[in-house]
Amino acid sequence: MSQLPQSAQLTACPVCHEPLDPADNFCGGCGADLSAAAPAAVPPGGTAGDPRRTARYREPDGHRPAPPGTPAVPGQAGLPSAGASGTPGTPGTSGTSHASGATDPTGATGRRRVCGACRSGMIDDDGYCEHCGHAQPRERDHMEHETPGVAAVSDRGLRHHRNEDAFAVSTTTQPDGGTAVLAVVCDGVSSAARSDEASTAASAGALASLEDALAAGTPPREATHRAILDAARAVDALAASGHRAREHRHHQQENAPACTIVSAVVTGELLTVGWVGDSRAYWVPDDRTTEPARLTEDDSWAAQMVAAGLLSEAEAYADERAHAITGWLGADAYEVEPHTAAFQPDRPGVVIVCTDGLWNYAETAERMAAVVPSDARERPLETARRLVGYALDGGGHDNVTVAVLPFPARSAEPGAA
């Protein structure tokens, strides 16, 4: 069949180089019309300049690089550690987010919308124009929220066609009248199905668990451990629910929904973090003459090799398997082992909670501290924006999500955000 479109044989978009599925008619990254991506035979009566061969594009979006450097050791910079442990509303937030250029494939009445690019095609369920293939802006492309004591920003980045990160932030009152400030950040595993749903379910589930436990007087470290397990159950439920896979991936055998998680809780003079996977938390003091610290250790192949003494850090992180995670939330995880750690900083500063979309560009604690503004504790939302911008300026190869928690916590009215 010489008339079959050559797009079925393409493995990568000729415009932005995004990997393609055999059945794709349009690029998921840049919206290019793949049927026009390669020269075809000129139809009878046609010319080489036939307008049917013209592709329509939007600004390119696509994978991450940046080999990590030497990990910092948690518990530095005036942070006496209680020890690390491996045992005992809209998308991205538990409340309101601010989305940039967001559109819904359906209008308020439930009817399908007309494409804003070509003004003639209708938008399908995945947010693409059926006529020109232009990807419409989505609510999750960029999200921000600030509540007293914490701020967070999430961005799709410059290469991926959707944002698979999520965050949830809030404050709650403890039985003694003190305020607890909470932040949860999750990174969907890109090789898994519905990873955007996984990160949303995990962040919302963990936040709700933390709020309930802390309001009931549960110690922060115990509450964090419990919250991560509750988040894991929320992600497992996605696999059990039997939701259909996205239509353009129906022919693939898919992994169960999965994501990483990292959380931070600021209560009085105590800072508590918890994590599974390679999303991270950093401590950056106001006084930059004192050392910052990385508060988490990755669940990754490289970290395991170094911990076992099988490879040096340089050897491990030079390996192509370095970023392969060994811990995650999802039905495919053999056993979820939450890590928790507690610290008592002896000076003011900020806690940076982030996905690898940021730390790939600022891997060490020293590098992270160098890009955090000096007034971060007074302007957490602006700081989160600056850090996301830093990652985008560095290439934006991945989704980027950052939460900033000033320490000690500001007095605040409890409530989710």
Coordinates of C-alpha atoms in Angstrom, one line a residue:
M1 CA 0.0 0.0 0.0
S2 CA 2.1 2.9 -1.2
Q3 CA -0.4 5.4 -0.2
L4 CA -0.2 4.6 3.6
P5 CA 1.2 7.6 5.6
Q6 CA 4.8 7.2 6.4
S7 CA 4.1 8.5 10.0
A8 CA 3.3 4.9 10.9
Q9 CA 7.0 4.0 10.3
L10 CA 8.5 7.0 12.2
T11 CA 10.0 6.2 15.6
A12 CA 10.7 9.9 16.6
C13 CA 9.2 13.2 15.6
P14 CA 11.3 14.8 12.8
V15 CA 10.6 18.3 14.4
C16 CA 11.2 17.9 18.2
H17 CA 12.5 14.3 18.3
E18 CA 9.9 13.1 20.8
P19 CA 9.6 9.3 20.7
L20 CA 6.5 8.1 18.8
D21 CA 4.1 5.2 19.0
P22 CA 3.4 3.4 15.7
A23 CA -0.2 4.6 15.6
D24 CA 0.5 8.3 16.2
N25 CA -0.8 10.7 13.6
F26 CA 0.4 13.8 15.5
C27 CA 3.4 14.3 17.7
G28 CA 2.5 14.4 21.4
G29 CA 5.4 16.8 22.1
C30 CA 5.0 19.5 19.5
G31 CA 1.7 18.7 17.7
A32 CA 3.4 18.2 14.3
D33 CA 1.2 16.5 11.7
L34 CA 3.2 13.3 11.1
S35 CA 1.4 12.5 7.9
A36 CA 3.2 15.5 6.4
A37 CA 6.5 14.9 8.1
A38 CA 8.1 13.0 5.2
P39 CA 7.8 13.6 1.4
A40 CA 5.1 11.5 -0.2
A41 CA 4.3 10.7 -3.8
V42 CA 2.7 13.6 -5.6
P43 CA -1.0 12.7 -6.3
P44 CA -2.4 12.9 -9.8
G45 CA -2.8 16.5 -10.8
G46 CA -1.0 17.7 -7.7
T47 CA 2.3 19.4 -7.4
A48 CA 5.3 19.1 -5.1
G49 CA 4.0 22.2 -3.3
D50 CA 0.6 20.6 -2.4
P51 CA -0.6 22.3 0.8
R52 CA -1.6 18.9 2.1
R53 CA 2.0 18.2 2.8
T54 CA 2.4 21.2 5.1
A55 CA 2.8 20.4 8.8
R56 CA 1.4 22.6 11.5
Y57 CA 3.5 23.0 14.6
R58 CA 3.5 24.6 18.0
E59 CA 6.4 25.5 20.2
P60 CA 8.4 22.3 20.9
D61 CA 8.2 20.6 24.1
G62 CA 10.6 15.9 25.5
H63 CA 13.8 13.8 28.6
R64 CA 16.3 14.6 31.1
P65 CA 20.1 14.7 31.1
A66 CA 22.4 16.0 33.8
P67 CA 24.5 13.4 35.6
P68 CA 24.4 13.9 39.3
G69 CA 27.4 14.9 41.4
T70 CA 28.4 13.9 44.8
P71 CA 25.5 13.6 47.2
A72 CA 25.6 15.6 50.4
V73 CA 25.3 13.9 53.7
P74 CA 22.1 14.6 55.7
G75 CA 22.4 16.0 59.2
Q76 CA 24.9 18.8 58.5
A77 CA 24.8 22.5 59.1
G78 CA 23.5 22.7 62.6
L79 CA 20.9 19.9 62.0
P80 CA 21.3 17.3 64.8
S81 CA 19.5 14.4 63.3
A82 CA 17.1 12.0 65.1
G83 CA 18.4 9.5 62.6
A84 CA 17.0 8.2 59.3
S85 CA 14.7 5.3 59.2
G86 CA 13.5 2.8 56.7
T87 CA 10.7 1.7 59.0
P88 CA 8.5 3.0 61.7
G89 CA -7.6 20.5 44.2
T90 CA -7.2 20.6 41.5
P91 CA -4.3 18.6 40.2
G92 CA -1.1 19.3 42.2
T93 CA -2.7 20.7 45.3
S94 CA -5.4 19.8 47.8
G95 CA -7.1 23.0 47.2
T96 CA -6.8 25.8 44.6
S97 CA -4.0 26.1 42.0
H98 CA -3.3 28.9 39.6
A99 CA -3.0 27.5 36.1
S100 CA -1.4 29.3 33.1
G101 CA -3.4 29.2 29.9
A102 CA -5.4 26.2 31.0
T103 CA -8.2 24.9 28.9
D104 CA -10.6 22.1 29.2
P105 CA -11.3 19.9 26.1
T106 CA -15.0 20.3 26.9
G107 CA -16.7 23.6 27.6
A108 CA -18.6 24.4 30.7
T109 CA -21.7 22.9 29.1
G110 CA -19.9 19.6 28.4
R111 CA -19.7 20.2 24.6
R112 CA -16.3 19.9 22.9
R113 CA -14.3 23.0 22.2
V114 CA -12.9 24.5 19.0
C115 CA -9.1 24.6 18.6
G116 CA -7.6 27.9 19.5
A117 CA -4.9 27.5 16.9
C118 CA -6.7 26.6 13.7
R119 CA -10.2 27.7 14.8
S120 CA -11.7 24.8 12.8
G121 CA -10.9 21.5 14.5
M122 CA -12.5 20.1 17.6
I123 CA -10.5 19.2 20.7
D124 CA -10.4 15.4 21.5
D125 CA -10.4 13.9 25.0
D126 CA -6.6 14.0 25.2
G127 CA -6.5 17.8 24.5
Y128 CA -5.4 17.7 20.9
C129 CA -7.0 19.3 17.9
E130 CA -8.5 16.6 15.6
H131 CA -7.7 18.8 12.5
C132 CA -4.3 20.4 13.1
G133 CA -2.9 18.3 16.0
H134 CA -2.1 21.3 18.1
A135 CA -1.9 20.4 21.8
Q136 CA -4.1 22.7 23.9
P137 CA -2.7 24.2 27.1
R138 CA -3.7 22.1 30.1
E139 CA -4.4 23.0 33.7
R140 CA -1.4 21.0 34.9
D141 CA 1.1 22.7 32.6
H142 CA 1.8 25.3 35.2
M143 CA 0.5 25.4 38.8
E144 CA 1.3 27.7 41.8
H145 CA 0.0 28.1 45.3
E146 CA 1.0 29.9 48.4
T147 CA -0.5 29.7 51.9
P148 CA 1.1 31.2 55.0
G149 CA 4.2 29.1 55.8
V150 CA 4.6 27.3 52.4
A151 CA 4.5 27.9 48.7
A152 CA 4.8 25.5 45.7
V153 CA 5.1 25.7 41.9
S154 CA 5.0 23.0 39.3
D155 CA 5.7 23.3 35.6
R156 CA 5.5 20.8 32.7
G157 CA 9.0 21.8 31.5
L158 CA 10.1 22.4 27.9
R159 CA 10.4 18.9 26.6
H160 CA 7.5 16.7 28.0
H161 CA 4.0 17.0 26.6
R162 CA 2.3 16.7 30.0
N163 CA 3.1 17.4 33.6
E164 CA 3.3 14.2 35.7
D165 CA 4.4 15.9 38.9
A166 CA 2.0 16.9 41.6
F167 CA 2.2 18.7 45.0
A168 CA -0.1 19.3 48.0
V169 CA 0.5 21.9 50.7
S170 CA -1.4 23.0 53.8
T171 CA -1.2 24.0 57.5
T172 CA -3.0 22.4 60.4
T173 CA -3.4 23.0 64.1
Q174 CA -1.9 20.5 66.6
P175 CA -3.6 19.7 70.0
D176 CA -1.2 22.0 71.8
G177 CA -2.3 24.9 69.6
G178 CA 0.9 25.0 67.5
T179 CA 0.8 25.1 63.7
A180 CA 2.2 22.4 61.5
V181 CA 3.2 23.3 58.0
L182 CA 3.0 20.5 55.4
A183 CA 4.3 19.9 51.9
V184 CA 4.1 16.8 49.7
V185 CA 5.7 16.5 46.3
C186 CA 5.4 13.5 44.0
D187 CA 6.9 12.7 40.6
G188 CA 5.1 10.3 38.3
V189 CA 7.2 7.5 36.9
S190 CA 7.3 8.2 33.2
S191 CA 7.6 4.5 32.2
A192 CA 4.3 3.7 34.0
A193 CA 0.8 4.2 32.9
R194 CA -1.2 7.1 34.2
S195 CA 1.7 8.4 36.2
D196 CA 0.0 11.9 36.4
E197 CA -2.9 10.3 38.2
A198 CA -0.5 8.4 40.5
S199 CA 1.3 11.6 41.6
T200 CA -2.0 13.4 42.2
A201 CA -3.5 10.5 44.2
A202 CA -0.3 10.1 46.3
S203 CA 0.1 13.8 47.1
A204 CA -3.5 14.3 48.1
G205 CA -3.6 11.0 50.1
A206 CA -0.4 11.8 52.0
L207 CA -1.6 15.3 52.8
A208 CA -4.9 14.2 54.1
S209 CA -3.2 11.5 56.2
L210 CA -0.7 14.0 57.7
E211 CA -3.5 16.5 58.5
D212 CA -5.6 14.0 60.3
A213 CA -2.6 12.4 62.2
L214 CA -1.0 15.7 63.3
A215 CA -4.4 17.2 64.4
A216 CA -4.9 14.1 66.5
G217 CA -1.5 14.6 68.2
T218 CA 0.5 11.9 66.4
P219 CA 4.3 12.7 66.5
P220 CA 5.4 14.1 63.1
R221 CA 7.7 11.2 62.3
E222 CA 5.1 8.6 62.9
A223 CA 2.5 10.7 61.0
T224 CA 4.9 10.9 58.1
H225 CA 5.5 7.2 58.0
R226 CA 1.8 6.5 58.1
A227 CA 1.1 9.1 55.4
I228 CA 3.5 7.5 52.9
L229 CA 1.8 4.2 53.4
D230 CA -1.6 5.8 52.9
A231 CA -0.2 7.4 49.7
A232 CA 1.0 4.0 48.5
R233 CA -2.5 2.6 49.0
A234 CA -4.0 5.5 47.0
V235 CA -1.7 4.7 44.1
D236 CA -2.4 0.9 44.4
A237 CA -6.1 1.7 44.1
L238 CA -5.6 3.2 40.7
A239 CA -4.3 -0.1 39.4
A240 CA -7.2 -2.0 41.0
S241 CA -9.8 0.4 39.7
G242 CA -9.5 -0.8 36.1
H243 CA -9.5 2.6 34.5
R244 CA -8.8 2.3 30.9
A245 CA -5.4 3.2 29.5
R246 CA -5.1 6.3 27.4
E247 CA -6.4 5.6 24.0
H248 CA -3.2 6.2 22.1
R249 CA -1.4 3.6 24.3
H250 CA -4.1 0.9 24.2
H251 CA -1.9 -1.5 22.3
Q252 CA 1.0 -1.4 24.8
Q253 CA 1.5 -3.6 27.8
E254 CA 1.8 -1.0 30.5
N255 CA 3.3 -0.9 34.0
A256 CA 0.9 -0.1 36.9
P257 CA 0.6 3.6 37.9
A258 CA 3.6 4.7 40.0
C259 CA 5.4 7.7 41.5
T260 CA 8.0 8.9 44.0
I261 CA 7.1 10.9 47.1
V262 CA 8.9 13.3 49.4
S263 CA 7.3 15.3 52.2
A264 CA 8.3 17.9 54.8
V265 CA 6.6 18.9 58.1
V266 CA 7.6 21.9 60.1
T267 CA 6.3 21.9 63.7
G268 CA 7.8 24.3 66.2
E269 CA 11.6 23.7 66.3
L270 CA 11.3 20.3 64.5
L271 CA 11.7 19.5 60.8
T272 CA 10.6 16.1 59.7
V273 CA 11.0 14.6 56.2
G274 CA 9.9 11.4 54.6
W275 CA 10.4 9.9 51.2
V276 CA 10.4 6.9 48.8
G277 CA 12.2 7.2 45.5
D278 CA 14.5 10.0 44.2
S279 CA 12.6 13.2 45.0
R280 CA 14.5 15.2 47.5
A281 CA 14.5 17.7 50.4
Y282 CA 17.3 20.2 51.1
W283 CA 18.1 22.5 54.0
V284 CA 19.3 26.0 53.1
P285 CA 20.1 28.3 56.1
D286 CA 19.7 32.0 55.9
D287 CA 23.3 32.4 56.9
R288 CA 25.1 31.2 53.8
T289 CA 28.4 31.1 55.7
T290 CA 27.1 27.9 57.3
E291 CA 26.7 24.7 55.3
P292 CA 23.4 23.6 53.6
A293 CA 22.5 19.9 53.6
R294 CA 20.6 17.4 51.6
L295 CA 18.1 15.7 53.9
T296 CA 17.2 12.6 51.9
E297 CA 19.0 9.8 50.2
D298 CA 17.8 8.5 46.9
D299 CA 16.3 5.1 46.3
S300 CA 18.3 4.6 43.2
W301 CA 20.7 2.1 41.6
A302 CA 23.7 4.4 42.0
A303 CA 23.0 5.0 45.7
Q304 CA 22.7 1.3 46.3
M305 CA 26.0 0.6 44.5
V306 CA 27.8 3.2 46.6
A307 CA 26.2 2.1 49.9
A308 CA 27.2 -1.5 49.2
G309 CA 30.8 -0.4 48.5
L310 CA 30.6 -1.9 45.0
L311 CA 31.4 1.3 43.2
S312 CA 32.7 4.7 44.0
E313 CA 30.3 7.6 43.6
A314 CA 32.0 8.7 40.4
E315 CA 31.7 5.2 38.9
A316 CA 28.1 4.8 40.0
Y317 CA 26.9 8.1 38.7
A318 CA 28.7 7.7 35.4
D319 CA 26.7 4.5 34.7
E320 CA 23.7 4.7 32.5
R321 CA 21.7 2.9 35.2
A322 CA 22.5 5.6 37.8
H323 CA 19.0 7.2 37.8
A324 CA 17.1 4.0 37.8
I325 CA 14.9 4.1 41.0
T326 CA 14.8 1.2 43.4
G327 CA 11.9 2.5 45.5
W328 CA 8.5 3.9 44.4
L329 CA 4.8 3.9 45.2
G330 CA 2.6 1.6 43.0
A331 CA 1.2 -1.8 42.6
D332 CA 4.4 -3.0 41.0
A333 CA 6.5 -2.1 44.1
Y334 CA 7.3 -5.3 46.0
E335 CA 7.3 -3.6 49.4
V336 CA 7.0 0.1 50.3
E337 CA 9.6 1.0 52.9
P338 CA 9.1 4.7 53.9
H339 CA 12.2 6.6 55.0
T340 CA 11.8 9.2 57.7
A341 CA 14.3 11.6 59.4
A342 CA 13.9 14.4 61.9
F343 CA 16.1 17.5 62.4
Q344 CA 16.3 20.4 64.8
P345 CA 17.9 23.3 62.9
D346 CA 19.6 25.8 65.2
R347 CA 19.1 28.7 62.9
P348 CA 16.5 30.1 60.4
G349 CA 16.4 28.9 56.8
V350 CA 14.2 27.2 54.3
V351 CA 13.4 23.7 53.3
I352 CA 13.4 23.0 49.6
V353 CA 11.3 20.0 48.6
C354 CA 11.6 19.1 44.9
T355 CA 11.5 16.5 42.1
D356 CA 14.5 15.6 40.0
G357 CA 13.4 18.1 37.4
L358 CA 15.1 20.7 39.6
W359 CA 17.9 18.8 41.4
N360 CA 19.3 17.5 38.1
Y361 CA 20.5 21.1 37.6
A362 CA 21.5 21.7 41.3
E363 CA 22.4 18.3 42.6
T364 CA 24.6 19.1 45.6
A365 CA 23.4 21.0 48.6
E366 CA 26.0 23.7 48.0
R367 CA 24.8 24.1 44.4
M368 CA 21.1 24.3 45.5
A369 CA 22.0 26.9 48.2
A370 CA 23.7 28.9 45.5
V371 CA 20.5 29.3 43.5
V372 CA 18.1 29.9 46.4
P373 CA 17.6 33.6 46.8
S374 CA 18.9 35.2 50.0
D375 CA 15.4 36.4 51.0
A376 CA 13.8 33.0 50.4
R377 CA 12.3 32.8 53.9
E378 CA 10.4 36.0 53.4
R379 CA 9.3 35.2 49.8
P380 CA 8.7 31.5 49.4
L381 CA 6.5 31.7 46.3
E382 CA 8.9 33.9 44.5
T383 CA 11.7 31.5 45.5
A384 CA 9.8 28.5 44.1
R385 CA 9.2 30.5 40.9
R386 CA 12.9 31.3 40.7
L387 CA 14.0 27.7 41.2
V388 CA 11.5 26.5 38.5
G389 CA 12.9 29.2 36.2
Y390 CA 16.4 28.0 36.9
A391 CA 15.6 24.5 35.8
L392 CA 13.8 25.8 32.7
D393 CA 16.8 28.0 31.8
G394 CA 19.0 24.9 32.2
G395 CA 17.1 23.0 29.6
G396 CA 13.8 22.1 31.2
H397 CA 14.2 18.5 30.2
D398 CA 11.8 17.2 32.8
N399 CA 8.7 18.3 34.8
V400 CA 9.8 20.6 37.6
T401 CA 8.1 20.9 41.0
V402 CA 9.3 22.8 44.0
A403 CA 7.9 23.5 47.5
V404 CA 9.5 26.0 49.8
L405 CA 8.9 26.0 53.6
P406 CA 10.4 28.8 55.7
F407 CA 11.8 27.6 59.1
P408 CA 10.8 28.3 61.8
A409 CA 7.2 28.2 60.6
R410 CA 5.3 31.5 60.5
S411 CA 2.1 31.6 62.5
A412 CA -0.7 30.8 60.1
E413 CA -4.4 30.0 60.0
P414 CA -4.8 26.2 59.3
G415 CA -6.1 25.2 55.9
A416 CA -5.2 23.3 52.8
A417 CA -3.9 24.8 49.6

